[in-house]
PDB file of C-alpha atoms and ligand atoms in Angstrom:
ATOM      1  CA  UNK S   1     -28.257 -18.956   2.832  1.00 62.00           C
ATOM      2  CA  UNK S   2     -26.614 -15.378   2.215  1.00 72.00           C
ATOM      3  CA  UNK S   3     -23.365 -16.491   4.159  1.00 78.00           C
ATOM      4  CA  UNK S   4     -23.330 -19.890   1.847  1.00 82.00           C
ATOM      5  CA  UNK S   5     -23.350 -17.343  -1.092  1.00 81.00           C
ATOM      6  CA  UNK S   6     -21.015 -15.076   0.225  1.00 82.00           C
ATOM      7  CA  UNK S   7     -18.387 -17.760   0.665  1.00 84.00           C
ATOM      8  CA  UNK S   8     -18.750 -19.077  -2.717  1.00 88.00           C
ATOM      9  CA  UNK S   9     -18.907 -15.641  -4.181  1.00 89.00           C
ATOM     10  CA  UNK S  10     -15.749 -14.608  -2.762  1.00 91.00           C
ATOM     11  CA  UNK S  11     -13.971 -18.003  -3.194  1.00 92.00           C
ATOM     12  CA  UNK S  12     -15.042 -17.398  -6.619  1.00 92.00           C
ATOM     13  CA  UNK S  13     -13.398 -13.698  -6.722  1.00 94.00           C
ATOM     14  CA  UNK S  14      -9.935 -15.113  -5.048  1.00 94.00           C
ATOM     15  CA  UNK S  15      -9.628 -17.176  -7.684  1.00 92.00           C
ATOM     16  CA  UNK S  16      -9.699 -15.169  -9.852  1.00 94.00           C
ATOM     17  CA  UNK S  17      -7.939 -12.128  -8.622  1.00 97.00           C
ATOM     18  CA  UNK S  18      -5.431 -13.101  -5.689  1.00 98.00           C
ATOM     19  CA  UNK S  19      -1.727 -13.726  -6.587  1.00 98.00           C
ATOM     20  CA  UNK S  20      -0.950 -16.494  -5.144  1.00 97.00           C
ATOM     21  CA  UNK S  21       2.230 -16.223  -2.601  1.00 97.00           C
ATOM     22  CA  UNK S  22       5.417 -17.578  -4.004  1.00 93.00           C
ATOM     23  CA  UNK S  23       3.815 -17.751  -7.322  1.00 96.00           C
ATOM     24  CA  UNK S  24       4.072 -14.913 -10.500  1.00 97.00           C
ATOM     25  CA  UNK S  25       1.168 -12.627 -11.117  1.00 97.00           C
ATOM     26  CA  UNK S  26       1.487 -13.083 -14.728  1.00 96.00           C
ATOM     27  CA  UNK S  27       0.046  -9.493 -14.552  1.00 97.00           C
ATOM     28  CA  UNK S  28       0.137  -8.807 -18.374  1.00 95.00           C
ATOM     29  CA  UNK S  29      -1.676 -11.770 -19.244  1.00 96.00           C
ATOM     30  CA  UNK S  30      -4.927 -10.652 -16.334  1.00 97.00           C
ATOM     31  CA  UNK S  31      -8.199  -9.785 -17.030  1.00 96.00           C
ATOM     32  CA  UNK S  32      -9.084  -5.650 -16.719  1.00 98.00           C
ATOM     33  CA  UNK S  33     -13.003  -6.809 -16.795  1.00 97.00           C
ATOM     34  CA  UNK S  34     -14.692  -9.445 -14.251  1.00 96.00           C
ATOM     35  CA  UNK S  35     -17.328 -10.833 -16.878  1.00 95.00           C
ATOM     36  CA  UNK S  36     -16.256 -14.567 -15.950  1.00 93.00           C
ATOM     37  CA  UNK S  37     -17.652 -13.639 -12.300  1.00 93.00           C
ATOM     38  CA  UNK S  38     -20.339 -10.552 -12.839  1.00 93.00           C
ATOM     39  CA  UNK S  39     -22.755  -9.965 -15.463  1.00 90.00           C
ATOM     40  CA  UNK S  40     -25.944  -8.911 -14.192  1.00 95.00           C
ATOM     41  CA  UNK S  41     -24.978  -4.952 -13.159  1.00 97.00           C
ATOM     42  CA  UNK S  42     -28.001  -4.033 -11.450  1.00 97.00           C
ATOM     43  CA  UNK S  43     -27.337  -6.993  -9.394  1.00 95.00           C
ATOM     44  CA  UNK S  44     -23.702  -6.462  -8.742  1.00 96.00           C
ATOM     45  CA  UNK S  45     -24.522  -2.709  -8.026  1.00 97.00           C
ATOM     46  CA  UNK S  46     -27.164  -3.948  -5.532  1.00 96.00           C
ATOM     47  CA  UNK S  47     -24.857  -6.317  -3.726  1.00 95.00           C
ATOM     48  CA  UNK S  48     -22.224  -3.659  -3.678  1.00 97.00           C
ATOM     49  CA  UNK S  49     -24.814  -1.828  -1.267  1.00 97.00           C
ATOM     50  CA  UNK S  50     -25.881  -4.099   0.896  1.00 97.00           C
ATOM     51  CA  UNK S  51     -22.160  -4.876   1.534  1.00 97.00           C
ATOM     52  CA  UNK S  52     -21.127  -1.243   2.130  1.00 98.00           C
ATOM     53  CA  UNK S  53     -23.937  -1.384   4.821  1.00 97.00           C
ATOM     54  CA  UNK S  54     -22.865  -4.355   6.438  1.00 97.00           C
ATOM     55  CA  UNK S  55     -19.110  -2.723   6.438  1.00 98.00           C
ATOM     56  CA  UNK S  56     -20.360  -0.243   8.703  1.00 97.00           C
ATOM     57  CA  UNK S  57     -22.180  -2.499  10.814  1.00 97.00           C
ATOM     58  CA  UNK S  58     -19.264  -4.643  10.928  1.00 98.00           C
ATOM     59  CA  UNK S  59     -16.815  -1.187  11.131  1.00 97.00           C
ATOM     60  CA  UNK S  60     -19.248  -0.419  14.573  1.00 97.00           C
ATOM     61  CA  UNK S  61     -18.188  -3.582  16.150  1.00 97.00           C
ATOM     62  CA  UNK S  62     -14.271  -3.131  15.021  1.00 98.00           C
ATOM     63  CA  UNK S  63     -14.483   0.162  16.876  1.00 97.00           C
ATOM     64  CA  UNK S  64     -16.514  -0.919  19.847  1.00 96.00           C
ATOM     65  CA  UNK S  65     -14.292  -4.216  20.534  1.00 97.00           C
ATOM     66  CA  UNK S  66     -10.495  -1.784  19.899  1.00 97.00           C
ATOM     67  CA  UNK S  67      -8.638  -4.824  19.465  1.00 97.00           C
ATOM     68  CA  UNK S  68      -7.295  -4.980  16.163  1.00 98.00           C
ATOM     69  CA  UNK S  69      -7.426  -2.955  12.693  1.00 98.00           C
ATOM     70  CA  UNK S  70      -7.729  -3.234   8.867  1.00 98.00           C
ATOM     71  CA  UNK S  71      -5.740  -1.567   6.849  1.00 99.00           C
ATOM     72  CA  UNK S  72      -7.202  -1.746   2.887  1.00 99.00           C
ATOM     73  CA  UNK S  73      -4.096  -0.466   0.510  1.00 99.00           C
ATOM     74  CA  UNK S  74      -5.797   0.882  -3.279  1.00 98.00           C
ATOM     75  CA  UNK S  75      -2.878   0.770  -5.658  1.00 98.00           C
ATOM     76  CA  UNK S  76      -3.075   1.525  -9.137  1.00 98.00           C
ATOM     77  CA  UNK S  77      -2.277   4.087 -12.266  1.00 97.00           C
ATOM     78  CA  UNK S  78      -3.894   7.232 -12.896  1.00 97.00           C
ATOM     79  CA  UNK S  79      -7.861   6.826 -13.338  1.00 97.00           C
ATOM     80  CA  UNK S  80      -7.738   3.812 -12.517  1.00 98.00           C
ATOM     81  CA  UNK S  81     -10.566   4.628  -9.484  1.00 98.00           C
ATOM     82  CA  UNK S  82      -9.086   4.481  -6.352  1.00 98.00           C
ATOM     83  CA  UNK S  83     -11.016   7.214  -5.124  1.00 97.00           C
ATOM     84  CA  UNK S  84     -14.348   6.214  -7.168  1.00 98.00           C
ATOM     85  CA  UNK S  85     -13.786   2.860  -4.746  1.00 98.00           C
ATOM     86  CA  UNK S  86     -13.439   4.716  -1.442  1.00 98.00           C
ATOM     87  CA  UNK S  87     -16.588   6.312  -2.326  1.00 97.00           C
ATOM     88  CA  UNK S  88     -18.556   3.108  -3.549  1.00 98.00           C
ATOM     89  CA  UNK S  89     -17.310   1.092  -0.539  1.00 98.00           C
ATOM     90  CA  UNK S  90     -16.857   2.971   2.553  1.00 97.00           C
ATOM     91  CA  UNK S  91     -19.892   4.975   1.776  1.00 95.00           C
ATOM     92  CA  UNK S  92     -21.794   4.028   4.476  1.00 96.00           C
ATOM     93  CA  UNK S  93     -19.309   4.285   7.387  1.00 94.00           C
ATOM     94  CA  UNK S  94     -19.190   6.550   9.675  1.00 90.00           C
ATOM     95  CA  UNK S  95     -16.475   9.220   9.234  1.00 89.00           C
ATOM     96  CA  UNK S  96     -15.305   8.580  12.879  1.00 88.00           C
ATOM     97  CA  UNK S  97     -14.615   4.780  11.918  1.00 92.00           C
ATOM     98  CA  UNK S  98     -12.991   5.185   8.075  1.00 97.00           C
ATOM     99  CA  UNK S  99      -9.457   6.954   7.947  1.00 97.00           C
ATOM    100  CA  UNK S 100      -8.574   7.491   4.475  1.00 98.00           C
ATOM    101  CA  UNK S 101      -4.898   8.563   3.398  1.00 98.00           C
ATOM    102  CA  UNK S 102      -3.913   9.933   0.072  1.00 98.00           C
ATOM    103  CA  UNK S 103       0.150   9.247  -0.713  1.00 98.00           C
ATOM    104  CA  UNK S 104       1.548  12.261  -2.905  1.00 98.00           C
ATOM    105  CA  UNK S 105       4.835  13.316  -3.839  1.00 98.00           C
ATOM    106  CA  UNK S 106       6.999  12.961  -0.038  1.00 98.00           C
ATOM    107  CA  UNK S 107       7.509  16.688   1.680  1.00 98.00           C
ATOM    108  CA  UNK S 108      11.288  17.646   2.487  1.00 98.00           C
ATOM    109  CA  UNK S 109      10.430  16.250   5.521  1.00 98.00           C
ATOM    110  CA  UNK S 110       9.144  13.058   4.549  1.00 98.00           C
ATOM    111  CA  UNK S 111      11.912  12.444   2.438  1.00 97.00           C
ATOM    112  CA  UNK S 112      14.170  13.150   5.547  1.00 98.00           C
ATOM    113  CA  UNK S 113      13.029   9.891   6.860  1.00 98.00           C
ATOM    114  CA  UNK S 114      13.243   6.240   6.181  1.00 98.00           C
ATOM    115  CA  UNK S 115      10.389   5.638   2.991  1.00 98.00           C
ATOM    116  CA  UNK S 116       8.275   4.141   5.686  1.00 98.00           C
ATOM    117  CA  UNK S 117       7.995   7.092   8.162  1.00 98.00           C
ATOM    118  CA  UNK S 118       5.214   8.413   6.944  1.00 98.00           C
ATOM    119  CA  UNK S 119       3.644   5.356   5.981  1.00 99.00           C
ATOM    120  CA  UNK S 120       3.897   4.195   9.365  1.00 98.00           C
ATOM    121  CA  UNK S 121       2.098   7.276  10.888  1.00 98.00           C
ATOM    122  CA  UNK S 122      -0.537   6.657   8.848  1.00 98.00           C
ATOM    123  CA  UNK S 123      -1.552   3.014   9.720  1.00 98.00           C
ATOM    124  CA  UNK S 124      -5.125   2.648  11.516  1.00 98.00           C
ATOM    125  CA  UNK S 125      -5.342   3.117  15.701  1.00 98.00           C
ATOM    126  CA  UNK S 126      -7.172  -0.400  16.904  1.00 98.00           C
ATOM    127  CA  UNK S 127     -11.088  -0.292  16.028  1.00 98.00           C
ATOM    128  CA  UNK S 128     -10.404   1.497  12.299  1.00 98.00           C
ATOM    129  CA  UNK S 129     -10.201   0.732   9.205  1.00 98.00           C
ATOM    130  CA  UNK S 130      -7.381   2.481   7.012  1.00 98.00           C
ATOM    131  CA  UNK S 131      -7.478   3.158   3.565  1.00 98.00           C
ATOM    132  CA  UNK S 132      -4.383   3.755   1.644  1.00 98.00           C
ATOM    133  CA  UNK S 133      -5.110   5.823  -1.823  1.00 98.00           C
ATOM    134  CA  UNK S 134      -1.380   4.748  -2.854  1.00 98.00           C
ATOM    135  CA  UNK S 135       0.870   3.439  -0.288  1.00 98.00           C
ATOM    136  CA  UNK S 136       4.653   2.067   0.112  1.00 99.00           C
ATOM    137  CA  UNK S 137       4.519   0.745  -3.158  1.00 99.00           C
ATOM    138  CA  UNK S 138       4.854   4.300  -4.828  1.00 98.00           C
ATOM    139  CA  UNK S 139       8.704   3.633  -3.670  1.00 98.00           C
ATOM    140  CA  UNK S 140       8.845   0.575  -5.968  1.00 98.00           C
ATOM    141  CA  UNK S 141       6.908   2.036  -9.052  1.00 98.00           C
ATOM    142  CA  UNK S 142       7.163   5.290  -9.592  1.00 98.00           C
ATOM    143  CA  UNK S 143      10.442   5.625  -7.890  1.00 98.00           C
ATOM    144  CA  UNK S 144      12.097   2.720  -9.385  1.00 98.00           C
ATOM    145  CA  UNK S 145      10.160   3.788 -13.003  1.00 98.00           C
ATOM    146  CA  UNK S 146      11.657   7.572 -12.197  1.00 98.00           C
ATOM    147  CA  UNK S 147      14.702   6.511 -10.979  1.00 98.00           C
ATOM    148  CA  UNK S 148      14.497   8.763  -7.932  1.00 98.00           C
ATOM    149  CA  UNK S 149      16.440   6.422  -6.228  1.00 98.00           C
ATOM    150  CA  UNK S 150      19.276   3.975  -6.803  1.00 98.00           C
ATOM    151  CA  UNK S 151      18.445   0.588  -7.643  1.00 98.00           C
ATOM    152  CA  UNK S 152      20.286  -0.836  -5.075  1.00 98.00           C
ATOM    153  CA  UNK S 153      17.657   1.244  -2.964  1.00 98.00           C
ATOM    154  CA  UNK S 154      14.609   0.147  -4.611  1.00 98.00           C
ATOM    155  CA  UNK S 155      15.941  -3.472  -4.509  1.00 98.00           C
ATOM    156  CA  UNK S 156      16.267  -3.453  -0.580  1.00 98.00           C
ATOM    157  CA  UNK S 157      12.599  -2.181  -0.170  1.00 98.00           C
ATOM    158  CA  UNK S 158      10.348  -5.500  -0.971  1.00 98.00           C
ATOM    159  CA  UNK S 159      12.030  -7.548   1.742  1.00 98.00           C
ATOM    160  CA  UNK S 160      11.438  -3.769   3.885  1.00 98.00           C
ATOM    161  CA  UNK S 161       7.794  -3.593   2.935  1.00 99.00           C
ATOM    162  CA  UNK S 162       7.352  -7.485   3.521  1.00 98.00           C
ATOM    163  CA  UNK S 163       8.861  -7.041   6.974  1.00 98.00           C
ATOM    164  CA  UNK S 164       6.882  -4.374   7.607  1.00 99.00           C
ATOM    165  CA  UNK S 165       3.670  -5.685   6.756  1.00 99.00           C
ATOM    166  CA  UNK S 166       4.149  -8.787   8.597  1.00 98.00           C
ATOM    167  CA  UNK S 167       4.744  -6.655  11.623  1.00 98.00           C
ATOM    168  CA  UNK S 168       1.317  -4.824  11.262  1.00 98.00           C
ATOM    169  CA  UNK S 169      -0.307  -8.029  10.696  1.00 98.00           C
ATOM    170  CA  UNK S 170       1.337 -10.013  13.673  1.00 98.00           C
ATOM    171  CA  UNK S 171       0.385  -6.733  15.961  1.00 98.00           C
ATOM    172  CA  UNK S 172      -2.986  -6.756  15.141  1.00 98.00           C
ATOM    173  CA  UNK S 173      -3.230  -5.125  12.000  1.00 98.00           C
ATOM    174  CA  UNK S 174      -5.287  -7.215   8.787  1.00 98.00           C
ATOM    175  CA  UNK S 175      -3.740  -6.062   5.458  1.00 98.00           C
ATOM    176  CA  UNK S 176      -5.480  -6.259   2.162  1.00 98.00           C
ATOM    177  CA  UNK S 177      -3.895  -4.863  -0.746  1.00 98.00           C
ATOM    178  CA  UNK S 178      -5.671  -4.113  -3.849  1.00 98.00           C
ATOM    179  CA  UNK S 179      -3.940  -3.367  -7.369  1.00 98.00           C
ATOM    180  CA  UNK S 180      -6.614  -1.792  -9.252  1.00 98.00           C
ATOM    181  CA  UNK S 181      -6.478  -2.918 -13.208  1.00 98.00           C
ATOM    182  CA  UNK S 182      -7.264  -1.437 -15.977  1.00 98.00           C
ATOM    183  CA  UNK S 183      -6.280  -1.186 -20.168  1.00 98.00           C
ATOM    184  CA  UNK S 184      -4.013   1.416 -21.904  1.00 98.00           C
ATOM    185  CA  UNK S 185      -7.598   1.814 -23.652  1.00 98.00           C
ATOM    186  CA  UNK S 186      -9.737   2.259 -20.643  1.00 98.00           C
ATOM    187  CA  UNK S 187      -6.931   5.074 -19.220  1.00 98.00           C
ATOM    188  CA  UNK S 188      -7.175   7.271 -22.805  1.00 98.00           C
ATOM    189  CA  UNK S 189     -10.997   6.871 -22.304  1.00 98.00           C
ATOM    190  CA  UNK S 190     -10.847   8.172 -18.700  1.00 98.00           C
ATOM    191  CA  UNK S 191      -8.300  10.827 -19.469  1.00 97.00           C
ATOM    192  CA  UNK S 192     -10.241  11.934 -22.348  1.00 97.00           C
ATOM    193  CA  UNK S 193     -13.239  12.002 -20.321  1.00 97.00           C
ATOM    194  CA  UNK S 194     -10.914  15.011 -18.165  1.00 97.00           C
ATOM    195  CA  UNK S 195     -10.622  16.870 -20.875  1.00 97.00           C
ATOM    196  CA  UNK S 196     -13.745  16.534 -22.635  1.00 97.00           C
ATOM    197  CA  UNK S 197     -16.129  16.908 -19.368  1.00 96.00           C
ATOM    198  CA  UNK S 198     -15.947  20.104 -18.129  1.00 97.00           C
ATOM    199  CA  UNK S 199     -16.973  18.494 -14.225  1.00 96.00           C
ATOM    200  CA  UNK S 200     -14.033  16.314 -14.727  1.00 95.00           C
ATOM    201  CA  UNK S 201     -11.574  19.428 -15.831  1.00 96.00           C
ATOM    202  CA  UNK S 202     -10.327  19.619 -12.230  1.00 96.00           C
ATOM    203  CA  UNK S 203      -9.382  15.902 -12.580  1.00 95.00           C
ATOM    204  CA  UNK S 204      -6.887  16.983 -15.084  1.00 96.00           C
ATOM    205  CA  UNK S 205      -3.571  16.707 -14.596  1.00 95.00           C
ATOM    206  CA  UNK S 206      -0.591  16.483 -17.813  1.00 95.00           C
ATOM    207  CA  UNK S 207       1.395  15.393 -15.447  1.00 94.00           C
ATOM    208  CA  UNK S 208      -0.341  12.076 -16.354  1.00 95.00           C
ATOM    209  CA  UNK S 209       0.498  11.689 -20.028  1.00 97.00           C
ATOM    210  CA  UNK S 210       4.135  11.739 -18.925  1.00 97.00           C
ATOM    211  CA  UNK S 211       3.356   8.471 -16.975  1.00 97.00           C
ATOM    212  CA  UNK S 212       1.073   7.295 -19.310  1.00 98.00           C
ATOM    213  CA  UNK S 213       3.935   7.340 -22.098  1.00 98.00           C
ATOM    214  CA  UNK S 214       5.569   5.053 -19.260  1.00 98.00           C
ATOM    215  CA  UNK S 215       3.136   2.726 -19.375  1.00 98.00           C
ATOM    216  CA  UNK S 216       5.111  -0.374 -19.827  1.00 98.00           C
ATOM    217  CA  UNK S 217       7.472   0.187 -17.518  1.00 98.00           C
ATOM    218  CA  UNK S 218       4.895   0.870 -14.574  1.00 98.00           C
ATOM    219  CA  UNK S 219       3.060  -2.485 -15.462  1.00 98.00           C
ATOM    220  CA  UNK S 220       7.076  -4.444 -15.152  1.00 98.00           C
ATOM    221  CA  UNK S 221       7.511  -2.475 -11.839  1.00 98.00           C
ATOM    222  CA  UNK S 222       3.590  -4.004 -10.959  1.00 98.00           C
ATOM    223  CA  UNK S 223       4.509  -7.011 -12.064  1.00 98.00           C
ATOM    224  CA  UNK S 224       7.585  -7.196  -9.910  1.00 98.00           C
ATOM    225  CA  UNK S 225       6.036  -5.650  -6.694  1.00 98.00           C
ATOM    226  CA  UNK S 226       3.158  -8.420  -7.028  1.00 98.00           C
ATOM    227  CA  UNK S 227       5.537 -11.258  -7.588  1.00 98.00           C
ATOM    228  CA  UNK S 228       7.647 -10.233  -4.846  1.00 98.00           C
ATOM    229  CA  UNK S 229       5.106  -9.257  -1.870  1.00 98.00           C
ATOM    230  CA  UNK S 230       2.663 -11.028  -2.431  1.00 98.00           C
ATOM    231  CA  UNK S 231       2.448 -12.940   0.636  1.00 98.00           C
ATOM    232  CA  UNK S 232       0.758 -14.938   2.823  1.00 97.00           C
ATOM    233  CA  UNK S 233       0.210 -12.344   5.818  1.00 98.00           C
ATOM    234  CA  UNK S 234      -0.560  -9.620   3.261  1.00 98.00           C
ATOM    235  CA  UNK S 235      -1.502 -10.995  -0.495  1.00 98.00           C
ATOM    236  CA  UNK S 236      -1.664  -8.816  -3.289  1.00 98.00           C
ATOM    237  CA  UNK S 237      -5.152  -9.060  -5.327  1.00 98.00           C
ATOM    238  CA  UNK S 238      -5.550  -7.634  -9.036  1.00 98.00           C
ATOM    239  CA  UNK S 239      -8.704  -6.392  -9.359  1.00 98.00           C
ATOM    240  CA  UNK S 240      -9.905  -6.081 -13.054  1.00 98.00           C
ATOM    241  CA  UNK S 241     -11.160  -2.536 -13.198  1.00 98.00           C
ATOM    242  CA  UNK S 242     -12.504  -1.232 -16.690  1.00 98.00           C
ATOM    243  CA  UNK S 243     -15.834  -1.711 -14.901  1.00 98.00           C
ATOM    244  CA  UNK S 244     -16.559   0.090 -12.198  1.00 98.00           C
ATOM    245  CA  UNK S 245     -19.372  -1.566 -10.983  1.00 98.00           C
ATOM    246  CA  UNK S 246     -17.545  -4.703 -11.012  1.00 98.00           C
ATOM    247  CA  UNK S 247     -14.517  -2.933  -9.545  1.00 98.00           C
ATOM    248  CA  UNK S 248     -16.160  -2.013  -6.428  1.00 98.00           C
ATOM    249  CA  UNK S 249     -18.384  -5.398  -6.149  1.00 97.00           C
ATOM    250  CA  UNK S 250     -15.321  -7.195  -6.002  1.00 98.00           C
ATOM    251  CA  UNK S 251     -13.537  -5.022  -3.496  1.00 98.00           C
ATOM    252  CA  UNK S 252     -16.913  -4.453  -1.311  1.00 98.00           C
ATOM    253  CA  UNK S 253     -18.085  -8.865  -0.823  1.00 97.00           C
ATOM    254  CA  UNK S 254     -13.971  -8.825  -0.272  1.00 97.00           C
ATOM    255  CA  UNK S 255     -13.485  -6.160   2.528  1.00 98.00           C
ATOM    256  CA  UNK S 256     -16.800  -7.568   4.230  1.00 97.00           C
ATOM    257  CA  UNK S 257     -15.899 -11.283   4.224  1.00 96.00           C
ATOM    258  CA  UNK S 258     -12.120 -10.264   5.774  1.00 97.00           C
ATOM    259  CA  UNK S 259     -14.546  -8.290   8.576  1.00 98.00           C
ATOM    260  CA  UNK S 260     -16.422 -11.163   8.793  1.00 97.00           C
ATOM    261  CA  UNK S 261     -13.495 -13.192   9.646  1.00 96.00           C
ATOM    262  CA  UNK S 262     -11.985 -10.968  12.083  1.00 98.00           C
ATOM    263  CA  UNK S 263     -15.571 -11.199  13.829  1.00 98.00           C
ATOM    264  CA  UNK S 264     -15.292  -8.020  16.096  1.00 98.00           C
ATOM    265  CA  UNK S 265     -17.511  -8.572  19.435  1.00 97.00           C
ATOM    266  CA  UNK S 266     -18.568  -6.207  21.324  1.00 97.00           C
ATOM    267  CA  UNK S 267     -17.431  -6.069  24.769  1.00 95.00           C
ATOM    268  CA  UNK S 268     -19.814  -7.658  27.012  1.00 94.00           C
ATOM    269  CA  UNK S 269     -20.421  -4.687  30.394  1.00 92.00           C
ATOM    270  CA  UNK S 270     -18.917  -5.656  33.781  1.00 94.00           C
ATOM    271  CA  UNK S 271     -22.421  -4.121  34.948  1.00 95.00           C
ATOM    272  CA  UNK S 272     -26.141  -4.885  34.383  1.00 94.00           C
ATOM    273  CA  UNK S 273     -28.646  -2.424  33.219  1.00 92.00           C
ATOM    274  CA  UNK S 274     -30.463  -2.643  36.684  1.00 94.00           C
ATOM    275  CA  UNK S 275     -27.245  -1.273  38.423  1.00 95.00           C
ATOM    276  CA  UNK S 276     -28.439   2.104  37.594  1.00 96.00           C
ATOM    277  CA  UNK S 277     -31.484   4.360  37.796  1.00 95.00           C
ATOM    278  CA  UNK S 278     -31.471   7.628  35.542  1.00 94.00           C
ATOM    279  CA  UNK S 279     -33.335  10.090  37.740  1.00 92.00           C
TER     280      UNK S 279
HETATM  281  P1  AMP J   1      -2.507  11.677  -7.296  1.00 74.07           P
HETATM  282  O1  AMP J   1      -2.715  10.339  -6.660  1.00 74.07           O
HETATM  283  O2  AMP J   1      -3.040  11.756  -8.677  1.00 74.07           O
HETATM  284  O3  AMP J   1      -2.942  12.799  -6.421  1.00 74.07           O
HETATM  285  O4  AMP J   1      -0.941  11.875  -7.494  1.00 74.07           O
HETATM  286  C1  AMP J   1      -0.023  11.655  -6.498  1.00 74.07           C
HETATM  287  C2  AMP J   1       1.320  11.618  -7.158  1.00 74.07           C
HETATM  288  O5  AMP J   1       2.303  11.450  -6.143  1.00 74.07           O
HETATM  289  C3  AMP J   1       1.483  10.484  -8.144  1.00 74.07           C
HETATM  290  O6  AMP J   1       2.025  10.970  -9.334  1.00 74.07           O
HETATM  291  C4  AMP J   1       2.453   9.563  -7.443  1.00 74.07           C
HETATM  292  O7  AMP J   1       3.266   8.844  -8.329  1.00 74.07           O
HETATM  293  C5  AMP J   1       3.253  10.523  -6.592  1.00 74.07           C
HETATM  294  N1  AMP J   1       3.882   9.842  -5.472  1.00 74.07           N
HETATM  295  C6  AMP J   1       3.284   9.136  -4.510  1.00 74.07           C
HETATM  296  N2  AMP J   1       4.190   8.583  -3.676  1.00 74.07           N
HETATM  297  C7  AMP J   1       5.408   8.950  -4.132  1.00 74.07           C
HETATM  298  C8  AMP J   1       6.731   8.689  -3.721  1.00 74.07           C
HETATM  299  N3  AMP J   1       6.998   7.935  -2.649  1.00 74.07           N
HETATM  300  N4  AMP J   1       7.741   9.242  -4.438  1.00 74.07           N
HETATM  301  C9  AMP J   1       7.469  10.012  -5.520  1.00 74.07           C
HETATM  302  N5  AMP J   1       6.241  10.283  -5.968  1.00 74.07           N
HETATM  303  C10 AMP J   1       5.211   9.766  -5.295  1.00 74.07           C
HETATM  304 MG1   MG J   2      -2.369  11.741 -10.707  1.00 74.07          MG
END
């Protein structure tokens, strides 16, 4: 019964929200709420638990079988809850199990390297799940939308990333990549909300209403980094995000069903219980 449900509700969510390979993510013309899929929120909020618990179970297995990894990539503008979703999803994980990665500004160091160096480092051992809080794609948006480097650079870098991703994928590595969504409106709210909330001060950063002023060239740079790697061993899905309760239901039923289909087992003992006596 609850598997039935689970399949529909996230064949139901793909629809909606993956970018289909090959195809253009028409990302201006997207939904930032899920109201088509979820309008009960009590409902959504419970289901969000139950998945975050079955993540961990699932998470257990992962590490107990150390065969192959998941690494979950949370793209998106400023506020627009990537770390609100680590929180929501991975709640109930163990800390041993979850490695989560912020992407800032590269050191000296990092920028010493190839743009994937550090990326690279960062990818989950076999039996964890990684989480990305911004990723590669920084060196297609804000770098192409900054112009830190030439364009020629930029250019190279989708074909780089695709490569790259198909070579954590083929080695044992699931990627799902999540471009968080939201309005011009919902970001003033949330910044607002920095200013305004004396808890959410820290939060605060002006740095942001430079980018936000860039606003329409960060959704083009989006738009292109969708259309061009979205792919079929690593598919890009745009997550409509105003709500966050519907933010994280969609990203919890979707991180549990691609556990689900990894099916981690745990490894049977090459001894039997009776082998032993604890004296
Ligand atoms: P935050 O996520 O709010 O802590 O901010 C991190 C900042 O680092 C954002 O402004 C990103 O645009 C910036 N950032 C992340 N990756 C890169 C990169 N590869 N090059 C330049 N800036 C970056
Ligand atoms: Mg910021």
């Amino acid at each position: 019964m609850y598997a039935r449900r689970m399949v529909k509700l996230t064949k139901q969510i793909d629809d909606s929200v993956l970018v289909t390979p090959g195809a253009k993510s028409n990302l201006r013309k997207r939904a930032t709420n899920a109201d088509d899929i979820f309008d009960d929120r009590e409902a959504a909020e419970e289901a969000t638990k139950e998945n975050a618990k079955a993540i961990d179970a699932l998470q257990d297995a992962l590490w107990a079988e150390r065969k192959r990894a998941l690494l979950v990539i949370l793209q998106g503008i400023d506020t627009s809850g990537k770390d609100g979703t680590v929180r929501a999803v991975f709640n109930r994980c163990g800390p041993l199990g979850v490695q989560v990665t912020p992407f800032g500004k590269p050191s000296d160091e990092e920028l010493a390297h190839d743009f994937l160096w550090r990326i690279h480092m960062a990818t989950p051992k076999k039996g964890v799940i990684g989480v990305f809080n911004r990723s590669q794609y920084e060196d297609v948006l804000v770098v192409k939308v900054r112009n830190l480097a030439p364009a020629a650079v930029v250019e190279q870098r989708y074909e780089q990333i695709n490569a790259f991703e198909a070579h954590l994928n083929d080695t044992g590595t699931t990627v799902l990549k999540f471009m968080l969504n939201i309005s011009r409106d919902e970001q003033r709210e949330r910044l607002q909300a920095r200013l305004d909330d004396a808890e959410k001060n820290w939060k605060f950063n002006a740095a942001d209403l430079e980018d936000r002023k860039l606003w329409d060239d960060y959704q083009k740079a989006y738009e292109v980094a969708l259309d061009r790697c979205s792919t079929a061993h690593a598919p890009w899905r745009v997550v409509p995000a105003d709500r966050k309760w519907q933010r994280n239901a969609i990203i919890a039923a979707t991180v549990r069903k691609a556990l689900e289909d990894l099916a981690p087992q745990y490894p049977k003992p090459d001894w039997k219980p009776g082998d032993f006596k604890i004296e």
